[in-house]
Every structure is written in C-alpha cells, then in structure tokens.
Coordinates of C-alpha atoms in Angstrom, one line a residue:
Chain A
X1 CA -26.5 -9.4 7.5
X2 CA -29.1 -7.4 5.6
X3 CA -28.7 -5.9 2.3
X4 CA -30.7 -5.3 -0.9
X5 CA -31.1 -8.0 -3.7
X6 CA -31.2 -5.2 -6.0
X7 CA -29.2 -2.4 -4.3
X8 CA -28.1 0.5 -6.6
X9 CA -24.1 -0.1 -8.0
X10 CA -23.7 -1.6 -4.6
X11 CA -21.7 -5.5 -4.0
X12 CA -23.9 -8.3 -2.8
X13 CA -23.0 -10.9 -0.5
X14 CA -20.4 -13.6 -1.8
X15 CA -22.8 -16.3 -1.3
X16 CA -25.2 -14.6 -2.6
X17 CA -23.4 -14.0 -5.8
X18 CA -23.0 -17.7 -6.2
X19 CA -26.3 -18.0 -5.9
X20 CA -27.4 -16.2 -8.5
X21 CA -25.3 -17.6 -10.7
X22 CA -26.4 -20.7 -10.5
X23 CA -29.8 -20.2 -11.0
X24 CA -28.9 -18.1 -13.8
X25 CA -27.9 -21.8 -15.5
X26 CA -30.9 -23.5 -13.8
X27 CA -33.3 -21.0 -15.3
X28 CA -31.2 -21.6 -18.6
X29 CA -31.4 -25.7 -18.6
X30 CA -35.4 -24.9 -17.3
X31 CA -36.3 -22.9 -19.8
X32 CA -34.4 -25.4 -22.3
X33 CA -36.3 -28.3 -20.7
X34 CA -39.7 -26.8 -21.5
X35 CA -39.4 -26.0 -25.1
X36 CA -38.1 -29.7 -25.9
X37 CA -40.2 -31.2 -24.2
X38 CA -42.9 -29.0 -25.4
X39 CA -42.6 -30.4 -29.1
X40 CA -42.1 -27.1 -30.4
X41 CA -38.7 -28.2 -31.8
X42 CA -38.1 -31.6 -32.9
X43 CA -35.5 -33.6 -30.6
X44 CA -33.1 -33.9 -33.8
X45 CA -32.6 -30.4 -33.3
X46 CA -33.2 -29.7 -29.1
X47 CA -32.7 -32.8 -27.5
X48 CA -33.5 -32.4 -23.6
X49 CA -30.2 -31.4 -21.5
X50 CA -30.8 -34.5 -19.6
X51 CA -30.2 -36.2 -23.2
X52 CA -27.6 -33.6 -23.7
X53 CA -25.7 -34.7 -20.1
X54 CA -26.4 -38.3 -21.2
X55 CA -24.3 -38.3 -24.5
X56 CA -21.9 -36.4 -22.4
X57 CA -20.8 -39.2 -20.4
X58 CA -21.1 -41.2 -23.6
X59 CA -18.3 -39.1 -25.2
X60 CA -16.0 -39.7 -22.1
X61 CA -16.9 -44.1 -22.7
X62 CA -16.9 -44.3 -25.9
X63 CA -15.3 -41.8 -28.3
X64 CA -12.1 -40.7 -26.3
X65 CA -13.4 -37.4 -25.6
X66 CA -10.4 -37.2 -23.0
X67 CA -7.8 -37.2 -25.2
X68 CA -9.8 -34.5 -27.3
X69 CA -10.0 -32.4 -24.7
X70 CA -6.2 -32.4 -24.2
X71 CA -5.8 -32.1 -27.4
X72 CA -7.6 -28.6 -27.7
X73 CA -6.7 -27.1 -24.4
X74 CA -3.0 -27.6 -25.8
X75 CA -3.5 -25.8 -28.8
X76 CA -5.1 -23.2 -27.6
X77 CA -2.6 -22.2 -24.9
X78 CA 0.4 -23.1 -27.4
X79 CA -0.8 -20.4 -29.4
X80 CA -2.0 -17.8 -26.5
X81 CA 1.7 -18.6 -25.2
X82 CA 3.1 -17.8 -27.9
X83 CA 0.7 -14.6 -28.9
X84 CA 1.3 -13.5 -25.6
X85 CA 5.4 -13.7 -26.2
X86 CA 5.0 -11.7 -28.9
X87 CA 2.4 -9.1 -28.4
X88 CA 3.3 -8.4 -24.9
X89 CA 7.1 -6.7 -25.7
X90 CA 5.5 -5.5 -29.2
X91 CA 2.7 -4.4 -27.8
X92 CA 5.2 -2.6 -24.6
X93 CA 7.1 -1.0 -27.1
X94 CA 4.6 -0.2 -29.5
X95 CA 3.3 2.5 -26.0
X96 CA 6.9 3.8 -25.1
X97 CA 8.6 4.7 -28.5
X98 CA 6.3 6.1 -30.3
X99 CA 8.3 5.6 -33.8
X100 CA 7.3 1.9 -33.0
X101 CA 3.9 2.7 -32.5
X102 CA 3.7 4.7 -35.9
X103 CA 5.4 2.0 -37.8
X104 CA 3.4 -1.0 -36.4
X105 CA -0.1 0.6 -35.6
X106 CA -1.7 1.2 -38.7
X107 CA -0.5 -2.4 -40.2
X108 CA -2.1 -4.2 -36.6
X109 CA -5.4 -2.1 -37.1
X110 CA -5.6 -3.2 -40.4
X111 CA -4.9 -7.3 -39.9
X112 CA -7.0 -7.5 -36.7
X113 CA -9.8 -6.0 -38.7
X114 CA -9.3 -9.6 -41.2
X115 CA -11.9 -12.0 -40.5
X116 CA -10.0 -14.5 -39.4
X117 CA -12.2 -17.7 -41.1
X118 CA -11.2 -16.1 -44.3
X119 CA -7.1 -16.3 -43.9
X120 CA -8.4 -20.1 -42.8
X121 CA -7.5 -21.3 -46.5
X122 CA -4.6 -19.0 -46.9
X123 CA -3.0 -20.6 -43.7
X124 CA -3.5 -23.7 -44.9
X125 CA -1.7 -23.0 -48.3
X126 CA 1.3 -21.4 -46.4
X127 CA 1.4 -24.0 -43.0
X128 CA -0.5 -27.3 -44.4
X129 CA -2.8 -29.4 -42.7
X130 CA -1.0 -30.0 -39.6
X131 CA -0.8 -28.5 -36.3
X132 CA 0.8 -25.0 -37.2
X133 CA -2.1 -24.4 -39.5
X134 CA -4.1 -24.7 -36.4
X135 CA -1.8 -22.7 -34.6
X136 CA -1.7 -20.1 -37.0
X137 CA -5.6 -19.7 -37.0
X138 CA -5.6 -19.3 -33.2
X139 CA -2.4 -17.3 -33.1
X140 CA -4.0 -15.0 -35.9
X141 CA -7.1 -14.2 -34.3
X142 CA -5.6 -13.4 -31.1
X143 CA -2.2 -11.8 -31.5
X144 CA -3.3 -8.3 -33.3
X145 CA -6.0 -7.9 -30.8
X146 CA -3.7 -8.5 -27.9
X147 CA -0.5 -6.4 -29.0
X148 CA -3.2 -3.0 -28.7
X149 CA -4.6 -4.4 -25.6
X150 CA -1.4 -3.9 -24.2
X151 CA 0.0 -1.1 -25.9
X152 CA -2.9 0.9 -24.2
X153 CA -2.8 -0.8 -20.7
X154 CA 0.5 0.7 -20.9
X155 CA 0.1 3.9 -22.2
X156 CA -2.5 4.5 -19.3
X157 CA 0.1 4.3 -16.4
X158 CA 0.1 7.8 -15.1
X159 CA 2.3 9.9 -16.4
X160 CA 3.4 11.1 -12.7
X161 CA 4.7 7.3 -11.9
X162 CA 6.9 7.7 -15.0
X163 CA 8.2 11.1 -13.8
X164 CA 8.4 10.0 -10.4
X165 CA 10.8 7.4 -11.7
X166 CA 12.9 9.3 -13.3
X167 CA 13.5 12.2 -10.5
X168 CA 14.3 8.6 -8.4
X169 CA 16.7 8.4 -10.8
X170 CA 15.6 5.3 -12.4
X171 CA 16.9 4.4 -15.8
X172 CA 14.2 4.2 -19.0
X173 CA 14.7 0.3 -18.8
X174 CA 14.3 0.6 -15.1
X175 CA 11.2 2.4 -15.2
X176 CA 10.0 -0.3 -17.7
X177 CA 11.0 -2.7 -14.7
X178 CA 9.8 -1.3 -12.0
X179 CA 7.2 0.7 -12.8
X180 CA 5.4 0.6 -15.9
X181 CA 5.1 -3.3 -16.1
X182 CA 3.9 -3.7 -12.5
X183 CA 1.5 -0.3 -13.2
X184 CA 0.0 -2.3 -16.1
X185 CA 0.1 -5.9 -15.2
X186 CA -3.2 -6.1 -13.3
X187 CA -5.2 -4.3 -16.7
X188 CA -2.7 -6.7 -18.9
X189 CA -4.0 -10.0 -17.0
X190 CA -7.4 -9.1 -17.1
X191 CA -6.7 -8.4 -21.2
X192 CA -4.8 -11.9 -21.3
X193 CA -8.1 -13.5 -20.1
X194 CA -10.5 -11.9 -22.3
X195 CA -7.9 -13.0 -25.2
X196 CA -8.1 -16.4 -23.8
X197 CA -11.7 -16.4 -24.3
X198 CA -11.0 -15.7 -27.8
X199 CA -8.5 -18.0 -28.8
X200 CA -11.4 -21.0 -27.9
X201 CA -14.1 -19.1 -30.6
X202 CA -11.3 -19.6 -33.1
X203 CA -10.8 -23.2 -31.7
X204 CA -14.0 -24.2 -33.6
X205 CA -12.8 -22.9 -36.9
X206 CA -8.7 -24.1 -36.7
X207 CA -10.3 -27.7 -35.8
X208 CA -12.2 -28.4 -38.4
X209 CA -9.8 -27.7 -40.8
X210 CA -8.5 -30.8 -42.2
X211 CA -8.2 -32.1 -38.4
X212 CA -8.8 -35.3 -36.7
X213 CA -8.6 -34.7 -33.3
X214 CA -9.7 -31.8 -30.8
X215 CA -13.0 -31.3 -29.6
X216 CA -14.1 -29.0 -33.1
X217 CA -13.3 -31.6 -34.7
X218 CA -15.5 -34.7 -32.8
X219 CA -18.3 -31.7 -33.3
X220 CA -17.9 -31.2 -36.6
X221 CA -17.7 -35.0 -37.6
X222 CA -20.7 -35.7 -34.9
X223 CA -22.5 -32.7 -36.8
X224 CA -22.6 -35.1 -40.3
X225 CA -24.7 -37.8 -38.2
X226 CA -27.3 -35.8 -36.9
X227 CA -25.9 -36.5 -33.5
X228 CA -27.1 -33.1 -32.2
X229 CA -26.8 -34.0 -28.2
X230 CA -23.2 -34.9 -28.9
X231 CA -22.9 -31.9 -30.5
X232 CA -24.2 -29.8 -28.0
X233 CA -22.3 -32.1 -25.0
X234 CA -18.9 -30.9 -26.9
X235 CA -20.1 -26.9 -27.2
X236 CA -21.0 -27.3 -23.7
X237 CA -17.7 -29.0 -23.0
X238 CA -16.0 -26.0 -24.1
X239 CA -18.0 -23.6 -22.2
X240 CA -17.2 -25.6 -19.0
X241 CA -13.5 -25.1 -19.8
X242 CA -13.7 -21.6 -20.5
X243 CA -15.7 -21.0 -17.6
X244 CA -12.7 -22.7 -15.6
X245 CA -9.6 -21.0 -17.2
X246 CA -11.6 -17.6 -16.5
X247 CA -12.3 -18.5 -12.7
X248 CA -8.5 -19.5 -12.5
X249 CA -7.7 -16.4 -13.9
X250 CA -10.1 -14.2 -11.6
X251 CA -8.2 -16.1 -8.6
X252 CA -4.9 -15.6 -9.9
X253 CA -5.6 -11.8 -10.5
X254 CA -7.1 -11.5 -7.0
X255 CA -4.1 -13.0 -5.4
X256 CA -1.7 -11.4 -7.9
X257 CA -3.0 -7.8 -7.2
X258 CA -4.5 -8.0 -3.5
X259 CA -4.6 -4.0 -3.3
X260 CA -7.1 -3.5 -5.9
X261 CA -9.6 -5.9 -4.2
X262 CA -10.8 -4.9 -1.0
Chain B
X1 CA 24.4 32.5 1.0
X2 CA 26.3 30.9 -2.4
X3 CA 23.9 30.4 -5.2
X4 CA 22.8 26.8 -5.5
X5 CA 21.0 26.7 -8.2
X6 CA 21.5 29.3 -11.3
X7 CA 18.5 29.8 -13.9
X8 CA 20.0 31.8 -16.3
X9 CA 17.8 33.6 -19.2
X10 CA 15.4 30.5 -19.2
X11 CA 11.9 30.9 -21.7
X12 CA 9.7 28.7 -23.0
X13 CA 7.1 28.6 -26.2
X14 CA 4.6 25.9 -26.6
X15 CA 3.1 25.9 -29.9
X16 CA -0.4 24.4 -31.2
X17 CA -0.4 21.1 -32.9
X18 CA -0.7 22.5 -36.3
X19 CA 2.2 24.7 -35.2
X20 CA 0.8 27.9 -35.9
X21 CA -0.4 29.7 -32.6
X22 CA 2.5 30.1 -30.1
X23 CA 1.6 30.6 -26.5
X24 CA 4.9 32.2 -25.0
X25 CA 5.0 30.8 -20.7
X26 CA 8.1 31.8 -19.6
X27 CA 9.7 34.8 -20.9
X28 CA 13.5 35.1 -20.7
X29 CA 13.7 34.8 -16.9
X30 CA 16.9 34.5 -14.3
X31 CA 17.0 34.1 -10.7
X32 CA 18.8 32.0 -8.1
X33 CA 18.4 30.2 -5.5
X34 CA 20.4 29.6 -2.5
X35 CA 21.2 26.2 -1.0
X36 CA 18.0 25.9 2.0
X37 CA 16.3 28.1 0.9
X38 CA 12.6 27.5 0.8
X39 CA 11.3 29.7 -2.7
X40 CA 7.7 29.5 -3.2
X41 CA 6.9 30.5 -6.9
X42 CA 3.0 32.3 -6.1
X43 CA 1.1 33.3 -9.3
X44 CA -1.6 33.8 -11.5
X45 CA -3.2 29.8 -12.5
X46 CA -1.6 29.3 -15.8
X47 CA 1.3 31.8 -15.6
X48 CA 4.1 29.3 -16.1
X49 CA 4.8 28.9 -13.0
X50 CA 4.6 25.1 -13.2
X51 CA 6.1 25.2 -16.3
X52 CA 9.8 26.6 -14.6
X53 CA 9.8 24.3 -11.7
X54 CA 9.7 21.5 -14.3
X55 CA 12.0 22.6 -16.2
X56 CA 14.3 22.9 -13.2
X57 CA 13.4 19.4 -12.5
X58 CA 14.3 18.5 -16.2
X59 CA 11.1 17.3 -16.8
X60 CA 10.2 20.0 -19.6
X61 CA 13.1 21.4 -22.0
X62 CA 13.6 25.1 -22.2
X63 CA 13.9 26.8 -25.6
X64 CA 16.2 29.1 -24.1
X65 CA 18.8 29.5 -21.3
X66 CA 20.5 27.4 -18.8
X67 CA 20.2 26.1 -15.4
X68 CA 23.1 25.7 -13.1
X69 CA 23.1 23.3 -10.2
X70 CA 25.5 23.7 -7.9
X71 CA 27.6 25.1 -10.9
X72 CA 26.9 22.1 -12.8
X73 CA 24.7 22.5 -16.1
X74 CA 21.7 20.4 -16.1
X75 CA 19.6 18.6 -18.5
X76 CA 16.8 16.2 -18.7
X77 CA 15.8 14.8 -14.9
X78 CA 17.8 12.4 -12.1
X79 CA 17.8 12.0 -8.7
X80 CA 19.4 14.9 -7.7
X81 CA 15.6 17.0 -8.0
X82 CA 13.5 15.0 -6.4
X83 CA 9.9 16.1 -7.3
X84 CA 6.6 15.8 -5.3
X85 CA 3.4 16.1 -7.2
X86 CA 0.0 17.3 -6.7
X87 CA -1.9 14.1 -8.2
X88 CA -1.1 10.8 -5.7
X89 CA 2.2 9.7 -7.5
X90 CA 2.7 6.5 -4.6
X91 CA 2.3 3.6 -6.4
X92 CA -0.3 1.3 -5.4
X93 CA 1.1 -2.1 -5.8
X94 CA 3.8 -0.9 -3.1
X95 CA 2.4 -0.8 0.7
X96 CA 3.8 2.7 2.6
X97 CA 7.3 1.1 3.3
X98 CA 7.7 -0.7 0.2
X99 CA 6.8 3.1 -1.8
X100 CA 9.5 5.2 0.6
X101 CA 11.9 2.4 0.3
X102 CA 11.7 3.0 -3.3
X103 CA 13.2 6.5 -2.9
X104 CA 16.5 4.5 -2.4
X105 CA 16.0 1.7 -5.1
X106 CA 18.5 3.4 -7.4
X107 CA 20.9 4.7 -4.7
X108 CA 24.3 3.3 -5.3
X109 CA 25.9 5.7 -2.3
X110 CA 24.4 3.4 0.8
X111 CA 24.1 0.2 1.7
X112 CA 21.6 -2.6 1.8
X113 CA 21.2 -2.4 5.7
X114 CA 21.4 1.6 5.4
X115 CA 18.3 1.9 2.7
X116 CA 16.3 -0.3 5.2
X117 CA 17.4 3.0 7.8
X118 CA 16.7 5.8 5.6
X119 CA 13.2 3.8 4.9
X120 CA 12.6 3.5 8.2
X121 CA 14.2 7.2 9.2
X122 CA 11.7 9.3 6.7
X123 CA 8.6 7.0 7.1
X124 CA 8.4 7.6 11.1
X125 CA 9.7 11.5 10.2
X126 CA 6.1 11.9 8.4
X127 CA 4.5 9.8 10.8
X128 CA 3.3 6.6 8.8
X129 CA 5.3 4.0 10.6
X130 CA 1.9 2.4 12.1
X131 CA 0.6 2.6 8.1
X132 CA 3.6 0.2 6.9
X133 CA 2.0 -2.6 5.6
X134 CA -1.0 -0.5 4.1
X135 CA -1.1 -0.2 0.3
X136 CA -1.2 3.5 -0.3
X137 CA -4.5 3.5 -2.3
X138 CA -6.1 2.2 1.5
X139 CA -5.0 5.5 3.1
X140 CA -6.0 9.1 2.4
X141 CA -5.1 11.7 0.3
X142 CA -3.1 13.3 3.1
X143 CA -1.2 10.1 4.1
X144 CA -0.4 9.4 0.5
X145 CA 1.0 12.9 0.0
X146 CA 3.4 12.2 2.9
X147 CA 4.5 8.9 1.6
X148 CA 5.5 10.8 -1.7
X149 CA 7.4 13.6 0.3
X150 CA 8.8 10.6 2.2
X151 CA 10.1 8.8 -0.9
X152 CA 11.3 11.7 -2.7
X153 CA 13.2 12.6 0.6
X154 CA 14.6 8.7 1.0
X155 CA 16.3 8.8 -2.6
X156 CA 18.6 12.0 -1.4
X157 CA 17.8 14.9 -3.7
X158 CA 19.5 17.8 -3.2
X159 CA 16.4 19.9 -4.3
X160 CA 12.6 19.2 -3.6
X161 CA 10.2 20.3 -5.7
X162 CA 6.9 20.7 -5.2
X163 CA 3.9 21.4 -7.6
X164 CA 1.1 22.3 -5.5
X165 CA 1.2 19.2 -3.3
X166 CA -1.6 20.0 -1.0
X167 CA -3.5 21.6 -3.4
X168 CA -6.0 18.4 -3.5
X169 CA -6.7 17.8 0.2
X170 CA -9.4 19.8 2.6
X171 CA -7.6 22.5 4.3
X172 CA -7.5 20.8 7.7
X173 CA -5.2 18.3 6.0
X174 CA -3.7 21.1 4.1
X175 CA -2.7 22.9 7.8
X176 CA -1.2 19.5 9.0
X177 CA 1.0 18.6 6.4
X178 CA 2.1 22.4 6.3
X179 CA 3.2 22.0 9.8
X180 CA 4.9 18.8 8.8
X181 CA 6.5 20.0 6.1
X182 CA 8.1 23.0 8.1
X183 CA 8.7 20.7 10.6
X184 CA 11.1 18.5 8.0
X185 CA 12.2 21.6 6.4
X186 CA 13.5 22.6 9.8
X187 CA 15.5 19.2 10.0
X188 CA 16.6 18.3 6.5
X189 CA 17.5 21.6 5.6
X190 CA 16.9 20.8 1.9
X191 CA 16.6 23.3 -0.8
X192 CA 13.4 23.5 -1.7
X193 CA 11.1 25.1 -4.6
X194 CA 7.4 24.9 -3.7
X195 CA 4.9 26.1 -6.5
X196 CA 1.1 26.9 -5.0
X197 CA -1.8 29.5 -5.4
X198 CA -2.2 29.8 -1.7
X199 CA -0.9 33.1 0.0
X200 CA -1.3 32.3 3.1
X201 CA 0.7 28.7 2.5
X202 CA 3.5 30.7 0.8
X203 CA 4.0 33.2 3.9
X204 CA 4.2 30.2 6.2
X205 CA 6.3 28.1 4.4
X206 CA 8.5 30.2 2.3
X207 CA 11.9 31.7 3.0
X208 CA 11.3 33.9 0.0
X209 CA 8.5 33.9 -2.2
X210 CA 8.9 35.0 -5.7
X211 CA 5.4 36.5 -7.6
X212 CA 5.0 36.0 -11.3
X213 CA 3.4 37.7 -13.6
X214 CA 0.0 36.6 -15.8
X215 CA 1.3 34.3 -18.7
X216 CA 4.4 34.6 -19.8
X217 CA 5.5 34.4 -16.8
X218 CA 8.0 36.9 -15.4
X219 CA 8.9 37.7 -11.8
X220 CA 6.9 40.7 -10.6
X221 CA 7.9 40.8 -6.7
X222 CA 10.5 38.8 -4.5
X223 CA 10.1 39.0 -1.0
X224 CA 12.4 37.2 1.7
X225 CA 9.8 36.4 4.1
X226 CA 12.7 35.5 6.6
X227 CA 13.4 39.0 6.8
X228 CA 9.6 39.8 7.8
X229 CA 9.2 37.1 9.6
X230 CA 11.7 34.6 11.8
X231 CA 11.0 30.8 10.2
X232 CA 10.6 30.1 14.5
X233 CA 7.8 32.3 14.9
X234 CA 6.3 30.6 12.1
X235 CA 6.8 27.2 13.5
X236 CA 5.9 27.6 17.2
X237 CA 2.6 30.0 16.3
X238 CA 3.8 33.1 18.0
X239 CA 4.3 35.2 14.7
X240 CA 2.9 38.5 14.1
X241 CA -0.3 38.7 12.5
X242 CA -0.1 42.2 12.0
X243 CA 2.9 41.6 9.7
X244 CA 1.5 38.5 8.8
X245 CA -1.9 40.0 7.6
X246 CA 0.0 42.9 6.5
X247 CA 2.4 40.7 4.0
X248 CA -0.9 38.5 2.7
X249 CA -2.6 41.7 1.5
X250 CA 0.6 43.2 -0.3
X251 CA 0.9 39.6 -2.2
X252 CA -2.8 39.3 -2.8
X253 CA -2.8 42.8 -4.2
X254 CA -0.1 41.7 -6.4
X255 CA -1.7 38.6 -7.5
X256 CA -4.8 40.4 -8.2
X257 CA -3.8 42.7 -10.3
X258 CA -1.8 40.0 -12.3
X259 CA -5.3 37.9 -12.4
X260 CA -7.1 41.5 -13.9
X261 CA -4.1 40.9 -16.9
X262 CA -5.4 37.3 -17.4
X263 CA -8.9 37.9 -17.8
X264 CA -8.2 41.0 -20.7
X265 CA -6.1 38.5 -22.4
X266 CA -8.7 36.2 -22.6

C-alpha cells in the first residue's frame, strides 16, 4: 500500500502510526541518553534512563512500589467515580433547565478557576490527614471542570434530535433517555478521559500531603535523598499508567461508538 | 372535504433580545386544511412560512389564535404531527432499522411483534431494506432523508410536516425522493403540510399550494392544484406542461413580486 509519510490532514497506515510513536519515545530516551552522558548535567540531577529503568525494578524489589501503585490508582478512580456521579446529572441538568444552569454556572466558573494546591491546606483543616483529604484534592480539581464539560457536550446535541423526539411523542425524561444521553455519550467519554488525565496531575499534590503511601508520596520522600532515578522511575511510572487508562479508554470509545470510527 | 385541521387567527412577534425591535412573522392568519390534503406553503425566504408549520407542529408558541386538530385544540408537540426536517435529524448511533423503529418507541396502540412490522413495512416502502444494518451517518443525504420520512411515518402521525426536506440534496436526488414521496402520499393518504421555495416541487407535489406574502407572512394566493392538474397525471408523467408551465409562471410571478417587497424592506 502506498501513501505519504506526510500526506496533508490525511490518516496513515495503523502500523505506521505505531511506528511513529515509538520512535517518538526512542528519540526521547536518545536524546536523554546523550546529554547525561555528555556531562552537561551532573548524574544527581539526569541520571541515564538505563539508570532510571534500573532503580525501576529496584522500586518493584525493594520498596513495595506494588502496593503504591494500587494505592494511587484507587484514589484516583475513587474520586473520578465519584466526580463523575456528580457532575455528570449536575452537569445534564445544568444544559436542560436553564434556571439550573443560571444558579450553578457562575459559582462552577468561579471554583474551577481556584488553584487547586491552594484549597490543599484548607482541605486538610476541614477533612484531616487521611484519605478524604486526598480525595477531596483530587475530587476538587476535577469535578468543576467536568460538570461544564458535560453541560456543553449536552447542550450541543442538535436541536432537531430534541424536536424529533418530541413529535415521536417522547416524554422530556424520555428524550433525556433516549436521545440526548446517547447523542452526548461519545463527546462525554472522550471528556471523562481527559478528566482522568487530570485527576493523576493532582495525584502528586493530594499525596504528599501528610501521606505515607501512594506513589507521590515514595517521590516525595525519595526527593529528600537525592534519589533522583527513583524519582524519575515513579514520574515515569505514572506516565505508563496514564498512557494505559487513555488507550483503554480509546478502545472502549471505539467499541462503544463503532459509527463514528470508520 | 371536513376540515382537519383549523388555524384560526394565528400571529406571531419575535422580539430582539433587549426587547425593543419587534419583527412581526405571522400576521393574524386562518386557513384550513382538509384531512389528505397535500398543502404546500410556497413563499418569500424568511416570510414565516416556517414559522406557521411549527407552530402547527407545537414546536413554536403563537402569540395569538388557535389551532384545531381534528376539532381538538392543540398545544405544545406529540406524536400526532410528525415532523421531517431539512437538516439530517436520523440519529447516528441507530443503524436504518434501529432509527425507523424508533418512530414506534413510544407507541402504546401496537404491539411488540406489530412495531417490528410497521419497521419493516415503511423501511422497504422508501426502499432502505438492503441499508438495515447501516448507521445512517454511512449513507447519503438522500437515504437519510428517507429514513426520517420513514420514522416519522412508523410513529403514526396524523399530519406530516415537512420543512424543506429536500432542500439540501442535488436535484437528481431531489426528483427521486419527489417521486417517492408522491408515491407514499398516494398510499398513506396522510395529511400533509410541506413548506419549500421550489415552484416546480410545489406543482408536483401539492394538492393545493398556498403563497405567502414577504414577512409577516399573510396568504397572498391559494391554488388547488388538483383542480389544474389530476395528482395521476402527475405521478405517471403524462401531465400537461402547458398547464404545468402555465401554473409555474403565475406562482413565480407571485413570488416575485413578494421577493421585490423584501428587498425595499431591507
């Protein structure tokens, strides 16, 4: 099959895709190879990735690094769960009665505009230094993002399908059923990923709050010993993870919504 | 013929959002309509046209006046005006039979085994049976214009409307679903109010065609195109284009005139 490597808005081979990727990392982990190992940076601060892969495995042998990782996966879908519980009928109102929307709008624009390492103490005031202060931090920094998400996936369902609805004679709560949700779900899945994404950045922060577990938390106790490959070994750690949930999530929404890819 | 549907004294204002400029598109207007009739509202772009049809489908509220369906005075929409649009209205995460079985989703006067009939009974009527299993946004514009007529049909109204629902496709699609559409008309017998700018589509379709005015719209001409010319001629091609050419000149004349109003108002 022929076709362009750099053909205008046009899609490239599968394989080929793949392959690009990975080079992209390969290039990455090259280019990091040759500035450690040039001596440009000292190895305290840019060890070599093959130091980097090494204290990897050493995390996994000797520190646990398991039991951190479920620690931190849990949290953050605990709180995405339960953002997504309550954002997604907020945020479905919040698009279909507008006196909803009016009420709660202004007050979501406002929170979601709070940096969310500043409510960090707060949080820990009101929830202490357990595992709803955690939860709070991710909930916080993901919920008032997601409720607008999906109050405008849902407002963007054509105004015919609504119509057509109701000369069907469908019910407001039926067209809610059967026609605005499934209208909206694919852009709402694709919104439910991105916020995913989010909910590890705040990870970080809720972790080293007072924790002692979670993978923030082996990086930030790691960070007082210098142990910079450990450091980067967990960082990377959580890349590999995100980069998982998001290809999970790409599958799902392929198999999910088959008519929107060809 | 009884009347079937009543509009009585119907207008309509819209007003800017600061609520100071009115823009009057229907002026105090009543006609009726009889039960199979086909009535083809024809008119200026803009006049209001639109605007009536859905209002008769309860889709828009009218300032003034009532409408009357069968003697029964309606308000806001249901499934007894079924209404085809000009945008593609099938949804997408439905293939073709899934979308015209949905037409019968919220029937409550057939069965089960009977919605899987009607389904099956409208989607081989426009001629999509071997498109079943397609999702709608894999066919054309054409195909997805006849999986909304076929849905709208499958949930039972006892009036179609239409808002310019071929106005999107080329015109040799246009001439096909026409056909079609006379074809069903022919069979269903279902009153039907059509809204479109094309003349020529009104004199083949219509059993009367009623000609507004520029905005606000008022009706300037009704002609009973039955009278003029038999709906069989129409069908089978053997009409007479004398009367035919004779009819599109009259209403174009009209129309133009009505468009010469538009452009001083603006």
């Amino acid at each position: 099959m022929s076709f362009s490597i750099l053909a205008f808005r046009k899609k490239l081979p599968r394989k080929v895709e793949i392959g690009l990727g990975i080079t992209g990392f390969l290039l990455f982990l090259l280019t990091w190879q040759l500035i450690a190992v040039s001596g440009a940076i000292r190895p305290e601060f840019l060890p070599t990735p093959v130091s980097v892969a090494e204290a990897f495995v050493r995390l996994f042998t000797e520190r646990d690094f398991a039991s951190d990782i479920v620690i931190s996966v849990r949290r953050v879908w605990l709180a995405f769960l339960l953002s997504v519980a309550v954002a997604v009928p907020l945020g479905l109102l919040m698009s279909t009665y507008r006196a909803v929307g009016a009420l709660l709008e202004p007050f979501v624009d406002f929170v979601r505009y709070l940096p969310v390492p500043a409510l960090v103490p707060l949080l820990v005031i009101w929830f202490g230094v357990g595992e709803a202060s955690k939860l709070a931090v991710l909930w916080m920094g993901t919920f008032f993002q997601l409720i607008l998400l999906i109050a405008d996936d849902t407002k963007r369902v054509p105004v015919e399908f609504i119509e057509s609805g109701h000369t069907l004679g469908a019910s407001n709560g039926q067209i809610m059923r059967d026609i605005i949700i499934p209208a909206a779900l694919p852009n709402m899945v694709d919104n439910l990923r991105i916020t995913l994404g989010w909910c590890w950045t705040y990870l970080i922060i809720a972790e080293i709050v007072a924790a002692n577990s979670g993978i923030g938390h082996m990086i930030w106790s790691l960070r007082r010993f210098v142990k910079t490959p450990e450091v980067m070994a967990g960082i990377i750690a959580i890349g590999i993870i995100g980069l998982l949930t998001d290809q999970a999530f790409r599958y799902a929404h392929a198999r999910w919504f088959k008519y929107l890819h060809r | 013929m009884q009347n079937f549907i009543e509009i009585s004294d119907v207008s309509k204002t819209y007003w800017s959002e600061d609520g100071k400029t009115e823009t009057k598109v229907v002026l105090p207007l009543s006609m009726t309509i009889a039960e199979g009739e086909m009535v083809m509202f024809l008119g200026p772009s803009g006049c209001g046209k639109t605007t009536l049809m859905r209002i008769i489908g309860g889709l828009e509220t009218q300032d003034h006046g009532e409408i009357h369906l069968q003697g029964e005075r309606l308000a806001g929409p249901d499934r007894r005006r079924g209404m085809v649009f000009q945008s593609y209205s099938s949804f997408p995460w439905l293939s073709v039979r899934d979308n015209i079985k949905f037409g019968t989703r919220y029937r409550k006067d057939i069965s089960a085994q009977e919605k899987e009939e009607v389904t099956d009974h409208y989607m081989n009527m426009v001629g999509l049976t071997r498109y079943a299993d397609f999702y709608t946004n894999r066919i054309s514009g054409g195909m997805r214009q006849r999986v909304a007529i076929a849905r709208t049909l499958a949930s039972s109204p006892k009036v179609l409307l239409m808002d310019e629902p071929f106005g999107a496709l080329d015109a040799q699609t246009r001439e096909y679903l026409q056909l079609q559409l006379m074809d069903i008309n022919a069979r269903e017998k279902k009153t039907t109010v059509f809204v479109t700018h094309d003349v020529e589509e009104a004199i083949l379709l219509a059993s009367r065609i009623v000609i507004f005015s520029s905005r606000p719209a008022r009706i300037v001409k009704e002609i009973r195109v039955d009278d003029l010319i038999p709906p069989e001629s129409r069908r089978d091609g053997s009409l007479d284009m004398e009367t035919f050419m004779a009819l599109r000149a009259d209403i174009l004349k009209i129309i133009r005139a009505e468009y010469a109003h538009t452009l001083e108002d603006t």
